[in-house]
Coordinates of C-alpha atoms and ligand atoms in Angstrom, one line a residue:
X1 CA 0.0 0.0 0.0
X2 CA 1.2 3.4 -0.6
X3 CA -0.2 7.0 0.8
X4 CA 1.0 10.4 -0.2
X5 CA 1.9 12.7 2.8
X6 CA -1.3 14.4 3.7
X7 CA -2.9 10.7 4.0
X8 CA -6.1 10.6 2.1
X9 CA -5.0 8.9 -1.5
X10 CA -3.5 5.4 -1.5
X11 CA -3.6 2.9 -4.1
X12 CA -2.3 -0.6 -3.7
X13 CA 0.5 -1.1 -6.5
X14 CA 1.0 -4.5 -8.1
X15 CA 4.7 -3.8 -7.3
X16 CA 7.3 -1.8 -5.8
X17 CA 10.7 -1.0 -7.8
X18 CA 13.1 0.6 -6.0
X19 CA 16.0 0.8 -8.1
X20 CA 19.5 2.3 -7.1
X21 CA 20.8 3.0 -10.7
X22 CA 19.7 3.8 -14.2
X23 CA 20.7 0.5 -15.0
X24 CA 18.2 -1.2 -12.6
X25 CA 15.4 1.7 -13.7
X26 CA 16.2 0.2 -17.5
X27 CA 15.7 -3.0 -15.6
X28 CA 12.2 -2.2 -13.9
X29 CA 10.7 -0.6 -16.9
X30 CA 11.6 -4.3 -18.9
X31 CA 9.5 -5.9 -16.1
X32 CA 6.9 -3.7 -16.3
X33 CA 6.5 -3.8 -20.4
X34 CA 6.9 -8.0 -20.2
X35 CA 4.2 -7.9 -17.4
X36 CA 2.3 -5.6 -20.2
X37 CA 1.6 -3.3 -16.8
X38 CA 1.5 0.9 -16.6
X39 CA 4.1 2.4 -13.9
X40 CA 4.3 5.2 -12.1
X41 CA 7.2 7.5 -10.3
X42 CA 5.9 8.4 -7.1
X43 CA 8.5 10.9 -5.5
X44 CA 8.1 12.0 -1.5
X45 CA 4.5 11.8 -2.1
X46 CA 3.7 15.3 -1.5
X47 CA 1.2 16.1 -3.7
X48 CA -2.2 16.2 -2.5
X49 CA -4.4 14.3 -5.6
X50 CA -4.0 11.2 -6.8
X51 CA -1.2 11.8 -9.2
X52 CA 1.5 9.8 -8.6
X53 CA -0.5 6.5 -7.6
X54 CA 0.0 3.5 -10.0
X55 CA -2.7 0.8 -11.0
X56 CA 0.3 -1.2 -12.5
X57 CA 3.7 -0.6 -11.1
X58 CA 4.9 2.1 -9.0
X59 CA 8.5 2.9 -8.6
X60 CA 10.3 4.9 -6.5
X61 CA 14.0 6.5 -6.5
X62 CA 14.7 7.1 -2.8
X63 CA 17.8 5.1 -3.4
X64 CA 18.9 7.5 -6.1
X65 CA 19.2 10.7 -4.6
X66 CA 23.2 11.5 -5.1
X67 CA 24.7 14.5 -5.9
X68 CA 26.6 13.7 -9.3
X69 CA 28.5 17.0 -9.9
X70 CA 29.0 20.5 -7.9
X71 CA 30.4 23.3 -10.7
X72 CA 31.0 25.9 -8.4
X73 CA 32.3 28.1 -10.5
X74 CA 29.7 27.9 -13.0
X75 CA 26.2 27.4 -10.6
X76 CA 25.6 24.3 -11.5
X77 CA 24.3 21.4 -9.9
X78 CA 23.6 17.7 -11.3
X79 CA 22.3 15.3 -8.7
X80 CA 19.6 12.3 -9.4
X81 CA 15.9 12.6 -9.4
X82 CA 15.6 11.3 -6.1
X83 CA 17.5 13.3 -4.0
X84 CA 14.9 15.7 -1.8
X85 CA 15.1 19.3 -1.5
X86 CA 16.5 19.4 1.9
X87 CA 19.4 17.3 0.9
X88 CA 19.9 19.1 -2.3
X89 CA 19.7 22.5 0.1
X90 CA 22.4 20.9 2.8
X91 CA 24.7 19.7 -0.2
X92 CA 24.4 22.8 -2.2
X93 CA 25.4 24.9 1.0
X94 CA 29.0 22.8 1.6
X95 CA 29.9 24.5 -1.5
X96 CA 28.7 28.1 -1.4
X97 CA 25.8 27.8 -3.6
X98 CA 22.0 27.8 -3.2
X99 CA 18.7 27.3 -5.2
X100 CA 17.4 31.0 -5.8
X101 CA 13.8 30.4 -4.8
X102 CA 12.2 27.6 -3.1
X103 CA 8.5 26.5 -2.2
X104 CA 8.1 26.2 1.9
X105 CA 9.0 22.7 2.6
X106 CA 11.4 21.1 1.0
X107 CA 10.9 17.4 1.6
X108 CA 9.7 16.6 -2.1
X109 CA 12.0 15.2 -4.4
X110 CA 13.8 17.2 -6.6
X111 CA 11.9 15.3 -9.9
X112 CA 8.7 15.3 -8.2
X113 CA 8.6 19.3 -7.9
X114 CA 10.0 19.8 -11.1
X115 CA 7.1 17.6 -12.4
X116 CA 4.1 19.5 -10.7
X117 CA 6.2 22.9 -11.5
X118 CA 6.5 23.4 -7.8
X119 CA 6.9 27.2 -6.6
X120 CA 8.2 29.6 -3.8
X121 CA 6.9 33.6 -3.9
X122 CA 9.1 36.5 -5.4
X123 CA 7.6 38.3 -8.2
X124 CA 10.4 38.3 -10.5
X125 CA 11.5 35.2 -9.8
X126 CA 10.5 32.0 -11.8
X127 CA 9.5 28.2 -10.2
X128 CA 12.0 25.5 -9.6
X129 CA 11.3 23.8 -13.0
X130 CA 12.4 26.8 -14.7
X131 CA 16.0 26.5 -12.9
X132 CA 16.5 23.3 -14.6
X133 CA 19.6 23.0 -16.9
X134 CA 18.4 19.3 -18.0
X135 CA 17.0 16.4 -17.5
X136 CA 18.4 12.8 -17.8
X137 CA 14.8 10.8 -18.4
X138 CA 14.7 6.6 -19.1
X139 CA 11.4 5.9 -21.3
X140 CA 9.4 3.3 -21.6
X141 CA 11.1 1.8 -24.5
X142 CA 14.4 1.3 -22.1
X143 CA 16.3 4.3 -24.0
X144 CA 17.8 7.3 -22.7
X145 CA 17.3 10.4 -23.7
X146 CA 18.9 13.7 -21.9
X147 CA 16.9 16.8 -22.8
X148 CA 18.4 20.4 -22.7
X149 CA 17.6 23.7 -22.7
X150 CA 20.7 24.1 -25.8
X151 CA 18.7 21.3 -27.7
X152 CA 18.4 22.5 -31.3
X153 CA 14.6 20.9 -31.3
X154 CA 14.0 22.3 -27.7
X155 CA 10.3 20.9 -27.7
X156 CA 11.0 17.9 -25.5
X157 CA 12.8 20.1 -22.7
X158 CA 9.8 22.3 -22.6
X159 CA 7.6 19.5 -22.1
X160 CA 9.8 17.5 -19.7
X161 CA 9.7 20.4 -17.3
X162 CA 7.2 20.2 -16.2
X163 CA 5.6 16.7 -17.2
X164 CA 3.3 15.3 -14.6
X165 CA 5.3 12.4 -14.3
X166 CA 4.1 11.2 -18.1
X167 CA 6.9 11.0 -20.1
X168 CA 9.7 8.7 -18.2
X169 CA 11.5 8.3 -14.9
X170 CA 14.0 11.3 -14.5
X171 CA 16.9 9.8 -13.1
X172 CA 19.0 12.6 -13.0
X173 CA 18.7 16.5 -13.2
X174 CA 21.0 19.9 -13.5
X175 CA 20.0 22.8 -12.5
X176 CA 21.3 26.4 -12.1
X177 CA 22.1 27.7 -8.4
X178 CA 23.1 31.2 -7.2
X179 CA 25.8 31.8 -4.5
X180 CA 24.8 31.4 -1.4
X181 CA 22.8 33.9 0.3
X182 CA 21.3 35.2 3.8
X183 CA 17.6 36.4 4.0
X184 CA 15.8 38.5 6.5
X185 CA 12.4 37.2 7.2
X186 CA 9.8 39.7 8.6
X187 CA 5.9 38.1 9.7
X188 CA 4.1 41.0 10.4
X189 CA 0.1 41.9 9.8
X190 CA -1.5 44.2 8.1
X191 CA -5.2 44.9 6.9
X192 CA -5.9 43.1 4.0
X193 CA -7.3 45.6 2.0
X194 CA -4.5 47.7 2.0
X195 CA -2.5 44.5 1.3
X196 CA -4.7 43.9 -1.8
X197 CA -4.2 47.1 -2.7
X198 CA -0.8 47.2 -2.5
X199 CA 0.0 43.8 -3.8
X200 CA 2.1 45.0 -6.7
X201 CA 4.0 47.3 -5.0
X202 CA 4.9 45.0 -2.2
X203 CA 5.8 42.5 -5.0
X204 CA 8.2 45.1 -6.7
X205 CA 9.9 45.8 -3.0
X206 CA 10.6 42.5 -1.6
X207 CA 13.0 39.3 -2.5
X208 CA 9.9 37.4 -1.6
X209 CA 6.5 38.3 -0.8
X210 CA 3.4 36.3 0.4
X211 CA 0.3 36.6 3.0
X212 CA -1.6 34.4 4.5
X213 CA -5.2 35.5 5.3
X214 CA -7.6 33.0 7.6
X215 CA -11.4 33.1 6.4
X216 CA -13.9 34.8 8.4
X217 CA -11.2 37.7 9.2
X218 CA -10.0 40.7 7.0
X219 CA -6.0 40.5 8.5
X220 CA -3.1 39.9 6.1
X221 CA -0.4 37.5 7.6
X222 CA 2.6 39.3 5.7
X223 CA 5.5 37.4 5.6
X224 CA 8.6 39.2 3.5
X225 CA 12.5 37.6 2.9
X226 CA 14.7 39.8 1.3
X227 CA 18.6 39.5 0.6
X228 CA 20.6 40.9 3.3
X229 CA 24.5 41.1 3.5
X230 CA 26.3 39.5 6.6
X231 CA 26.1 36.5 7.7
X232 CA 23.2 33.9 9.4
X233 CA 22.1 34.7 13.0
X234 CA 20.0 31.6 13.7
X235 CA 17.7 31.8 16.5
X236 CA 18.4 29.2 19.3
X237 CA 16.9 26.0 19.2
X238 CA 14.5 26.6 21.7
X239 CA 12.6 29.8 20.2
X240 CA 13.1 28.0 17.2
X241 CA 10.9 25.4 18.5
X242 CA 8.8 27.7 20.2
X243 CA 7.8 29.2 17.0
X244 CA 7.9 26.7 14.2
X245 CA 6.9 23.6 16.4
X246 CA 4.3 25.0 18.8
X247 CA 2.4 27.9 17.7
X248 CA 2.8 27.2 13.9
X249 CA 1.9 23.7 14.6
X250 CA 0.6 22.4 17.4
X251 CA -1.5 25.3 19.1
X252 CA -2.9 25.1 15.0
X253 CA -3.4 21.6 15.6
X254 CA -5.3 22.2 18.5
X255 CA -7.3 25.1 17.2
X256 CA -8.3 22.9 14.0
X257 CA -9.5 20.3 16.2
X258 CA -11.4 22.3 18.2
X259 CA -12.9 24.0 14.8
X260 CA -13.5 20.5 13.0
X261 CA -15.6 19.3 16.6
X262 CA -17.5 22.9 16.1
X263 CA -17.8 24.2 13.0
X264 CA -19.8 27.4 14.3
X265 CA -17.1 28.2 16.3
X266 CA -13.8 28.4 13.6
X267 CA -14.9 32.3 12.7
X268 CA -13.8 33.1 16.6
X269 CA -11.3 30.7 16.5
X270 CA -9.7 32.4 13.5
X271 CA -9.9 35.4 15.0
X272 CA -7.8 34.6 17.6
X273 CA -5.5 32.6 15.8
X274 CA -4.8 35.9 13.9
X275 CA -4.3 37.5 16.8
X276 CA -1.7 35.1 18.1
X277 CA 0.7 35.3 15.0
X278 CA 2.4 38.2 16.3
X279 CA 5.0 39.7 14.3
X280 CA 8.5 38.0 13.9
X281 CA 12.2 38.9 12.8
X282 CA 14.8 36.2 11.7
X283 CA 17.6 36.1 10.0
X284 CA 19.2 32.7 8.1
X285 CA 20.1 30.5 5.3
X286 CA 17.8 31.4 2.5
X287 CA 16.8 27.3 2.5
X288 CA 16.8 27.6 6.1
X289 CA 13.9 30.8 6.2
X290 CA 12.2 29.2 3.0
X291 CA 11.1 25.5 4.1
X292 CA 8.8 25.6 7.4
X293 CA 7.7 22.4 9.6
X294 CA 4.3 20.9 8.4
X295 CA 3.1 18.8 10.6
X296 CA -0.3 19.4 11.0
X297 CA -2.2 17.6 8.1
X298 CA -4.3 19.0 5.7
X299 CA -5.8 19.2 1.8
X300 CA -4.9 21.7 -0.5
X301 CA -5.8 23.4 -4.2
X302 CA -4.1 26.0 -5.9
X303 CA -4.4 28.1 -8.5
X304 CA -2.4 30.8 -10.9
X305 CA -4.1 33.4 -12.7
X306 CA -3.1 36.1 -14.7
X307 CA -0.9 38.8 -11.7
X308 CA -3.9 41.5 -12.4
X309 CA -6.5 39.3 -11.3
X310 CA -4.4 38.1 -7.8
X311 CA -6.4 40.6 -5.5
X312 CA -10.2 40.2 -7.2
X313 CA -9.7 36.3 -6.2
X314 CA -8.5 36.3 -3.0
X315 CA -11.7 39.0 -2.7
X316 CA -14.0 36.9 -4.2
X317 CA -12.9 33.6 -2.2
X318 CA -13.7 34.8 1.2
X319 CA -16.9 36.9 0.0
X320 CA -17.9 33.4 -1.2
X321 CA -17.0 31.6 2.2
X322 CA -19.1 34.1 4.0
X323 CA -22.2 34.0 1.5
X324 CA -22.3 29.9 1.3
X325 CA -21.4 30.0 4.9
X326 CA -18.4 27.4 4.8
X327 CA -16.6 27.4 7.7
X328 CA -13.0 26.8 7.5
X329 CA -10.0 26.8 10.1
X330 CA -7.1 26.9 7.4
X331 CA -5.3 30.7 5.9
X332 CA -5.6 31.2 2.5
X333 CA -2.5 31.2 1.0
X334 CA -1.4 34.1 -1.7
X335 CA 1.8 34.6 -3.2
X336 CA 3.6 35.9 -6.7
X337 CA 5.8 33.9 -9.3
X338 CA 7.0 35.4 -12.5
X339 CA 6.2 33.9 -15.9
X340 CA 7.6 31.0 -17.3
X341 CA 8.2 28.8 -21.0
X342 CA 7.6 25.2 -19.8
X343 CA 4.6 23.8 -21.7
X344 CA 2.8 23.2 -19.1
X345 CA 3.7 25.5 -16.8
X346 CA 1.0 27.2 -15.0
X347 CA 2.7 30.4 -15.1
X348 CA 3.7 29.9 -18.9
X349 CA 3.4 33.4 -20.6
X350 CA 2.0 35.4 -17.9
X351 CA 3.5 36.8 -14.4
X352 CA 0.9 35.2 -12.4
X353 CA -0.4 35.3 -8.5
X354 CA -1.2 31.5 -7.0
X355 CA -4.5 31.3 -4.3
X356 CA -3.7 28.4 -2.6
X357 CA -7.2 27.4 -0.5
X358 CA -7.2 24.9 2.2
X359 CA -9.2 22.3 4.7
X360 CA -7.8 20.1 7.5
X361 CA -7.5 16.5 7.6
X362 CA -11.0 15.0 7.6
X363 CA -13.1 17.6 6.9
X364 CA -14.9 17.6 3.7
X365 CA -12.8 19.8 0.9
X366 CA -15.2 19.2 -2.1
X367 CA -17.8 21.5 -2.3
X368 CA -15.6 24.6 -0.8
X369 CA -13.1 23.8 -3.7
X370 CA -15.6 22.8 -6.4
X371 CA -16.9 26.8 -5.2
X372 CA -13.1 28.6 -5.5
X373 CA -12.5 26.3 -8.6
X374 CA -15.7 28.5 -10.2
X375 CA -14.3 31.7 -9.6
X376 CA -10.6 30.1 -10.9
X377 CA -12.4 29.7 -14.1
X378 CA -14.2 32.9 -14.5
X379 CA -10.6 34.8 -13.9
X380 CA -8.9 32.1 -16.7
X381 CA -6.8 30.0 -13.7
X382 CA -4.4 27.2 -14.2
X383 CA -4.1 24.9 -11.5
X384 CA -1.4 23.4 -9.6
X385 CA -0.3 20.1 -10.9
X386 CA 0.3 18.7 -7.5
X387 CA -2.8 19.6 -5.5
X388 CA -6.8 18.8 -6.4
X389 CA -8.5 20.0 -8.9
X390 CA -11.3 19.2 -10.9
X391 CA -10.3 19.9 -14.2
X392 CA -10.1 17.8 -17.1
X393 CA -7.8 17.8 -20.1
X394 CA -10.8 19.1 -22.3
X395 CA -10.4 22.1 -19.7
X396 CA -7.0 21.9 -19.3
X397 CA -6.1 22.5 -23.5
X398 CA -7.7 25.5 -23.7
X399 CA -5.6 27.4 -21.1
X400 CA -2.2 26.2 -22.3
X401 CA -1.4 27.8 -25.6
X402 CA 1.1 24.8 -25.9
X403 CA -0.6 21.8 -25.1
X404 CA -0.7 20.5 -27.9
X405 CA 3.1 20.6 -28.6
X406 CA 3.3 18.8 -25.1
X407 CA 0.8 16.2 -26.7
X408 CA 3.1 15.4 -29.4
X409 CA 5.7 15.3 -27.3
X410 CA 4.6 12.7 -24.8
X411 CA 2.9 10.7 -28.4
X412 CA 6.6 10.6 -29.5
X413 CA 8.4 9.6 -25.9
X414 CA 5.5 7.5 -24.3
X415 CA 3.3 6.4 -27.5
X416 CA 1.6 3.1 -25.7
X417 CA 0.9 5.3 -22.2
X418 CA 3.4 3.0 -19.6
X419 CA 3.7 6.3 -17.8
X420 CA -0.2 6.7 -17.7
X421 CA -2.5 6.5 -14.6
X422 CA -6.2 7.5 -13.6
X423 CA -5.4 11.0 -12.9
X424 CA -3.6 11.2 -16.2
X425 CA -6.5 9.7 -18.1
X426 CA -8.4 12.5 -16.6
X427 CA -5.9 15.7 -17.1
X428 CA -4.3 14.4 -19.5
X429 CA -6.5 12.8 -21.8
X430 CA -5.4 9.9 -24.0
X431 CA -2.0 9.7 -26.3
X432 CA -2.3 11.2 -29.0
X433 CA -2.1 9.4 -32.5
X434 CA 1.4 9.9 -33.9
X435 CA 1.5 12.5 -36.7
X436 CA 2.0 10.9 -40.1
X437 CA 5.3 12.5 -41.8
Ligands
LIG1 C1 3.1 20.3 3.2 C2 3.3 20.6 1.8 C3 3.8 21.8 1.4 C4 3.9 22.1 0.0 N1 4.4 23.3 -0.4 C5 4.4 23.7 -1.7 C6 4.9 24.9 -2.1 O1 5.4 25.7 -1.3 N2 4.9 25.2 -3.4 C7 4.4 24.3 -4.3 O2 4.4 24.7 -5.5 N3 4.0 23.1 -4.0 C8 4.0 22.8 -2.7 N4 3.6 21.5 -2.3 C9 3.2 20.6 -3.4 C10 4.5 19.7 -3.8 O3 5.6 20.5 -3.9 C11 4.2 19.0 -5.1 O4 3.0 18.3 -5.1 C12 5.4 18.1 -5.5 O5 5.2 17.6 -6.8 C13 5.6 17.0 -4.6 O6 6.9 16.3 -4.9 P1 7.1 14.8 -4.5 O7 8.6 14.5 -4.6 O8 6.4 14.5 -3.2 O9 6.4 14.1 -5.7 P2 5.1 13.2 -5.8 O10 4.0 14.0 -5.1 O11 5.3 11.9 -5.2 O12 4.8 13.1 -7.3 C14 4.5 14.3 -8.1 C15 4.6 14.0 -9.5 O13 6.0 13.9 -9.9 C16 6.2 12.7 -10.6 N5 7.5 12.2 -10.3 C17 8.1 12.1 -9.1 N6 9.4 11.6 -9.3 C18 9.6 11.4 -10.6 C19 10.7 10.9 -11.4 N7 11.9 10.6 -10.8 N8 10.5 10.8 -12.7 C20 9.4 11.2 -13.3 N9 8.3 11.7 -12.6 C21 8.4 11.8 -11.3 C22 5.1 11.8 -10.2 O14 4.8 10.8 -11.1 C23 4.0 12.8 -10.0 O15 3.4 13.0 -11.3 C24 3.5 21.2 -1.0 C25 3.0 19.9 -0.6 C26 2.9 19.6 0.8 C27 2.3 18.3 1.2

């Protein structure tokens, strides 16, 4: 049996590969074509849907996550598609060099986020696919193939960025990295009209900008990194635990208990809550201030739409809340990514703003999501690869100017669908029929 983080999707593969070189990944994907069975890569399982579970084969490459190469001098990194973020972070660190955004935790694979085209906040800064030198994939067939972004025919690098997991196993990745670097991390609050306001503005003056706003309240949790000279000043251990363990986590915990037992009580609740986030200063490793502790579990959605339409969502969300009178304990996430090229990136062509909404373990997500997913639609969002959705590919096409490339792509690297499962089916659609010369 296997369960991705937050708990609530399993599926019960007819195998487990856990190869520890390209060599046995050749080895697996012989298995699975002889056993005439689909296969899946299922990374750290950290996205939320049912994306990376397998009805045929799943495999996984937790014993492939080495660092190959470190070129200093030149920001480069190539390590395999296993390795996680927070080993990637640690490693790059030994020799000077960083990642220069990151989303905020970092226990996903390195493949797996590149797949899903996970994101940090910064609006001129792009997501971790789009840092990606190349990518080393094995495809069904058995072959290698190493995609680039120097490739004269540089379709299959735009689609393997950020593939869903659909078009082989990346076994090995390079990606660009910046010197190393210190942040300064300010959680303050503001009113979150004037935030909305402001949005742009605070996007054009910060490293990083994002806020968190809880339903039922009108308070903007601001939280703002921005490059500072000098060196780390780590808090101690026990503040740090203090902060990240038991008010961000546990005294949550608590509070979403309490809110899941009583429903008509979470609008006081999330008062208070708001009330107790306080403002905070910290000064660190830029991985360090970028990946936080999760450990209260929960479902997520999240969309991108078009940067002018950032503030009208996060409006319309929590008029919605109030007027269908869902009660929910968990923020509303908001921050800013700049645009990217990847095919199916869901920031291709347009600086965007992602509305990440939000329920606690065992509290039913669907109709409040089905409701943002609406608005989403009405403001032309794309939504994130890794969390739920609704959408389907007939959806999907019309939002991606170059899904159909992608398409051709996968009908050219994956033409009988090994890397296919029923998420795929849905978002996907089916191969496409090869093009005739
Ligand atoms: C607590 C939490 C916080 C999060 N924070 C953020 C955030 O800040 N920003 C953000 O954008 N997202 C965030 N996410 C979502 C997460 O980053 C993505 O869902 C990411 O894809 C998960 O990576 P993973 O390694 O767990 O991959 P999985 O979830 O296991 O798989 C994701 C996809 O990658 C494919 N895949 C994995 N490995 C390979 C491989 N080697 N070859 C080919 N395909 C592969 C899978 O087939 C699947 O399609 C968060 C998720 C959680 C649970």
């Amino acid at each position: 049996m296997w369960r991705n983080w937050a708990g609530d999707e399993s599926c019960r593969p007819t195998a487990i590969e856990r190869p520890g070189s390209v060599a046995e990944v050749v080895v697996a994907l012989e298995r699975a074509a002889t056993a005439g069975e689909r296969l899946r890569v299922a990374g750290s399982g950290h996205s939320f849907s049912d994306v990376a579970c397998s009805d045929g084969r799943l495999m996984t490459l937790e014993r492939m996550g080495r660092v190959l190469d470190v070129d200093r001098a030149g920001g480069r990194v190539r390590v395999e598609g296993g390795i996680t973020l927070n080993a990637l972070n640690a490693a790059l660190a030994e020799h000077g060099l960083a990642m220069e955004n990151l989303g905020d935790v970092d226990a996903q694979t390195v493949a797996g986020a590149i797949a899903t085209a996970t994101h940090g906040t910064g609006a001129r800064l792009r997501n971790i696919s789009a840092q990606v030198e190349s990518l080393e994939l094995v495809l069904a067939d058995g072959s290698q193939l190493t995609v680039a972004a120097s490739d004269a025919d540089a379709d299959p690098y735009l689609a393997a960025r950020v593939a869903v997991g659909s078009l082989g196993v990346v076994t090995a990745v390079t990606l660009r990295c910046v010197p190393a670097f210190t942040l300064h991390g300010v959680d303050a609050q503001a009113p979150l009209e004037e935030t909305l306001d402001r949005l742009e503005e605070h996007g054009a003056a910060n490293d990083h900008f994002e806020f968190y706003v809880f339903p039922h309240t009108r308070t903007a949790l601001t939280r703002t990194n921005n490059r500072v000279d000098g060196p780390a000043r780590p808090r101690s251990r026990s503040r740090e635990w203090v902060e990240d363990v038991l008010v961000t986590n546990h005294l949550l915990h608590a509070f979403c208990l309490a809110g899941r037992a009583a429903p008509p009580l979470i609008p006081r609740i999330n008062r208070v809550v708001t009330r107790l986030a306080g403002t905070h200063e910290v000064t660190d490793r830029s991985d360090r201030i970028f990946a936080t502790r999760r450990l209260v579990r929960f479902t997520e959605m999240e969309y991108a739409v078009p940067r002018e339409h950032t503030a009208t969502a996060v409006r319309r969300v929590l008029d919605l809340i109030d007027e269908r009178g869902f009660r929910i304990p968990f923020p509303i996430e908001v921050r800013l990514v700049a645009q990217d090229d990847a095919f199916l990136s869901p920031v291709q062509g347009r600086p965007s703003g992602y509305i990440a909404v939000h329920t606690f373990k065992g509290m039913e997500w669907r109709p409040y999501f089905r409701a943002v997913e609406q608005i989403m639609d009405e403001l032309d969002g794309r939504p994130h690869w890794g969390k739920r959705h609704f959408q389907t590919a007939a959806t999907l096409r019309p939002r991606y100017p170059d899904w159909d490339r992608f398409q051709a792509v996968r009908a050219r690297l994956d033409p009988d669908g090994r890397f296919v499962n029923m998420h795929t089916d849905r978002v996907l659609g089916p191969i496409a029929a090869p093009v005739s010369a």
